[in-house]
Amino acid sequence: VSALGLDPSGARLITGGYDYDVKFWDFAGMDASLQAFRSLQPCECHQIKSLQYSSTGDVILVVSGNSQAKVLDRDGFPVMECIKGDQYIVDMTNTKGHTAMLNSGCWHPKIKEEFLTCSNDGTVRTWDVNNEKKHKSVFKPRSVQGKRVIPTTCTYSRDGRLIAAGCQDGSIQIWDRNMSVHTKFHCRQAHAPGTDTSCLTFSYDGIVLASRGGDDTLKLWDIRQFKKPLNSAERLPSFFPMTDCCFSPDDKILVTGTSVKKGGGSGKLFFFYRETFQKLYEIEVTDASVVRCLWHPKLNQIMVGTGNGLAKVYYDPVKSQRGAKLCVVKTKRKERQAETLTQDYIITPHALPMFREPRQRSTRKQLEKDRLDPMKSHKPEPPVAGPGRGGRVGTHGGTLSSYIVKNIALDKTDDSNPREAILRHAKEAEENPYWVAPAYAKTQPKTVFAEVEPEDDETDKPEWKKRKI
């Protein structure tokens, strides 16, 4: 599970994964079986990198492994798709959109139509939902030598005035939203060069910035004194380019997840005090990596996405509001018979014996038996034979045509062989002659039939007289 998003009210959760699926979960509508009510693949065969509801919760930003971010409405129907840029232009300012794979994206916290994306083409772009033909503005992070570097994550500050990006050379670069040329704050050696900084997040008071590096560290920065970090925590392994960190709703705790190799222990959630950076708490989540974590301020619940496809919700029975508390108490509904789907039987006549599925047994004979059983099926009354009785009308009317039709239908004699059909009447014609015999009685008292000539054997004929086949 590589992306998580909760709407501002906390009623709906969306999850996205490496299986290209985006799933919608409704806490009020779910029962204890916790089934998603909708699943779709908005970006065909591209992994989902980031999902986020806008500040009003009516649209969703979907950032995937292609170069075009999408905006969906609450029910998953497309609202807009960003335009793809021209990859043959060198200066990325002159293209209308991204030309390479996206890495991250987020909504503006105050302006509900604006969002931000960053990409492997070395740019961070802002967009307007109402204008999909071109970006609003372009920010280009630069290395010490002034060369292009790739931003791996981007975010807005809480008031929306600053735009921050973490880059592959280990730097964190922050611009004023209205000034896209020069950076306002800059830290060159924030993390180890060549590692993907996977998350940047501002605290709720807007003073402090937390960064989660690909060099297995979590650092806290004061952007006004941006040369060295306030605090740093190490030995927090991260294998995913979207491992994130987030602040608690009261701004006192910072939480992040760790990655593990297969069979190498279990992924954990680590909680640190913001002031002292002491480790407050750790939770073993599952025997796979913890990729995403999200602490919702209204629900006061923590959502976790893991490397083995689980989305977990941690809640406190007392301190949490709604959310998971709504659906955990509901008992599982019994599945209605009409809702169950049978698996389609696929016929593969030329499959090898080892792959061949057993032939499905026909249920026809059993159905016929059930039809005759008066207990299992209510047998309808048979049709009336004859003119009708017991207050029921007969099957055919009293007209001549219906009588003829009935008699023709009853005549089951087989007329496929005409000779047999004629000879059937030979004996009767011989005993009671009526038409033909009296006519020939005077002229031809003794019937003469044509003699059947035996077919000549062509063996004793000369070669040239034989019939050619």
PDB file of N, CA, C and O in Angstrom, residues 50 52 61 63 104-108 114-117 154-156:
ATOM      1  N   SER A  50       0.776   8.691  -4.733  1.00  0.00           N
ATOM      2  CA  SER A  50       0.226   9.567  -3.705  1.00  0.00           C
ATOM      3  C   SER A  50      -1.261   9.800  -3.957  1.00  0.00           C
ATOM      4  O   SER A  50      -1.691   9.906  -5.103  1.00  0.00           O
ATOM      5  N   GLN A  52      -4.558  12.190  -2.220  1.00  0.00           N
ATOM      6  CA  GLN A  52      -4.931  13.175  -1.205  1.00  0.00           C
ATOM      7  C   GLN A  52      -6.258  13.827  -1.549  1.00  0.00           C
ATOM      8  O   GLN A  52      -6.509  14.170  -2.700  1.00  0.00           O
ATOM      9  N   LEU A  61      -6.684  14.047  -5.510  1.00  0.00           N
ATOM     10  CA  LEU A  61      -5.514  14.114  -6.393  1.00  0.00           C
ATOM     11  C   LEU A  61      -4.855  12.735  -6.428  1.00  0.00           C
ATOM     12  O   LEU A  61      -4.558  12.163  -5.379  1.00  0.00           O
ATOM     13  N   VAL A  63      -1.592  10.784  -7.863  1.00  0.00           N
ATOM     14  CA  VAL A  63      -0.263  10.884  -8.483  1.00  0.00           C
ATOM     15  C   VAL A  63       0.253   9.464  -8.659  1.00  0.00           C
ATOM     16  O   VAL A  63       0.341   8.705  -7.689  1.00  0.00           O
ATOM     17  N   SER A 104       5.628  12.817  -6.492  1.00  0.00           N
ATOM     18  CA  SER A 104       4.766  13.159  -5.370  1.00  0.00           C
ATOM     19  C   SER A 104       3.831  14.296  -5.771  1.00  0.00           C
ATOM     20  O   SER A 104       3.999  14.900  -6.827  1.00  0.00           O
ATOM     21  N   GLY A 105       2.869  14.591  -4.907  1.00  0.00           N
ATOM     22  CA  GLY A 105       1.950  15.694  -5.169  1.00  0.00           C
ATOM     23  C   GLY A 105       1.097  15.979  -3.954  1.00  0.00           C
ATOM     24  O   GLY A 105       0.920  15.107  -3.100  1.00  0.00           O
ATOM     25  N   CYS A 106       0.604  17.222  -3.843  1.00  0.00           N
ATOM     26  CA  CYS A 106      -0.299  17.543  -2.733  1.00  0.00           C
ATOM     27  C   CYS A 106      -1.138  18.774  -3.071  1.00  0.00           C
ATOM     28  O   CYS A 106      -0.819  19.522  -4.001  1.00  0.00           O
ATOM     29  N   TRP A 107      -2.207  18.957  -2.307  1.00  0.00           N
ATOM     30  CA  TRP A 107      -3.117  20.086  -2.507  1.00  0.00           C
ATOM     31  C   TRP A 107      -2.633  21.303  -1.735  1.00  0.00           C
ATOM     32  O   TRP A 107      -1.977  21.184  -0.707  1.00  0.00           O
ATOM     33  N   HIS A 108      -3.020  22.480  -2.224  1.00  0.00           N
ATOM     34  CA  HIS A 108      -2.778  23.714  -1.482  1.00  0.00           C
ATOM     35  C   HIS A 108      -3.703  23.727  -0.266  1.00  0.00           C
ATOM     36  O   HIS A 108      -4.892  23.421  -0.396  1.00  0.00           O
ATOM     37  N   GLU A 114      -5.975  24.569  -6.300  1.00  0.00           N
ATOM     38  CA  GLU A 114      -4.555  24.492  -6.682  1.00  0.00           C
ATOM     39  C   GLU A 114      -3.889  23.262  -6.085  1.00  0.00           C
ATOM     40  O   GLU A 114      -4.135  22.899  -4.937  1.00  0.00           O
ATOM     41  N   PHE A 115      -3.023  22.618  -6.888  1.00  0.00           N
ATOM     42  CA  PHE A 115      -2.216  21.524  -6.355  1.00  0.00           C
ATOM     43  C   PHE A 115      -0.813  21.554  -6.944  1.00  0.00           C
ATOM     44  O   PHE A 115      -0.518  22.302  -7.878  1.00  0.00           O
ATOM     45  N   LEU A 116       0.044  20.713  -6.368  1.00  0.00           N
ATOM     46  CA  LEU A 116       1.483  20.743  -6.632  1.00  0.00           C
ATOM     47  C   LEU A 116       1.934  19.344  -7.029  1.00  0.00           C
ATOM     48  O   LEU A 116       1.470  18.363  -6.458  1.00  0.00           O
ATOM     49  N   THR A 117       2.818  19.246  -8.018  1.00  0.00           N
ATOM     50  CA  THR A 117       3.395  17.936  -8.369  1.00  0.00           C
ATOM     51  C   THR A 117       4.889  18.101  -8.606  1.00  0.00           C
ATOM     52  O   THR A 117       5.347  19.171  -9.018  1.00  0.00           O
ATOM     53  N   CYS A 154       7.520  16.752  -2.468  1.00  0.00           N
ATOM     54  CA  CYS A 154       7.206  18.185  -2.411  1.00  0.00           C
ATOM     55  C   CYS A 154       6.008  18.402  -1.493  1.00  0.00           C
ATOM     56  O   CYS A 154       5.194  17.497  -1.293  1.00  0.00           O
ATOM     57  N   THR A 155       5.930  19.598  -0.927  1.00  0.00           N
ATOM     58  CA  THR A 155       4.814  19.912  -0.031  1.00  0.00           C
ATOM     59  C   THR A 155       4.644  21.420   0.080  1.00  0.00           C
ATOM     60  O   THR A 155       5.553  22.189  -0.210  1.00  0.00           O
ATOM     61  N   TYR A 156       3.450  21.824   0.507  1.00  0.00           N
ATOM     62  CA  TYR A 156       3.172  23.220   0.848  1.00  0.00           C
ATOM     63  C   TYR A 156       3.377  23.396   2.356  1.00  0.00           C
ATOM     64  O   TYR A 156       3.192  22.448   3.132  1.00  0.00           O
TER      65      TYR A 156
END
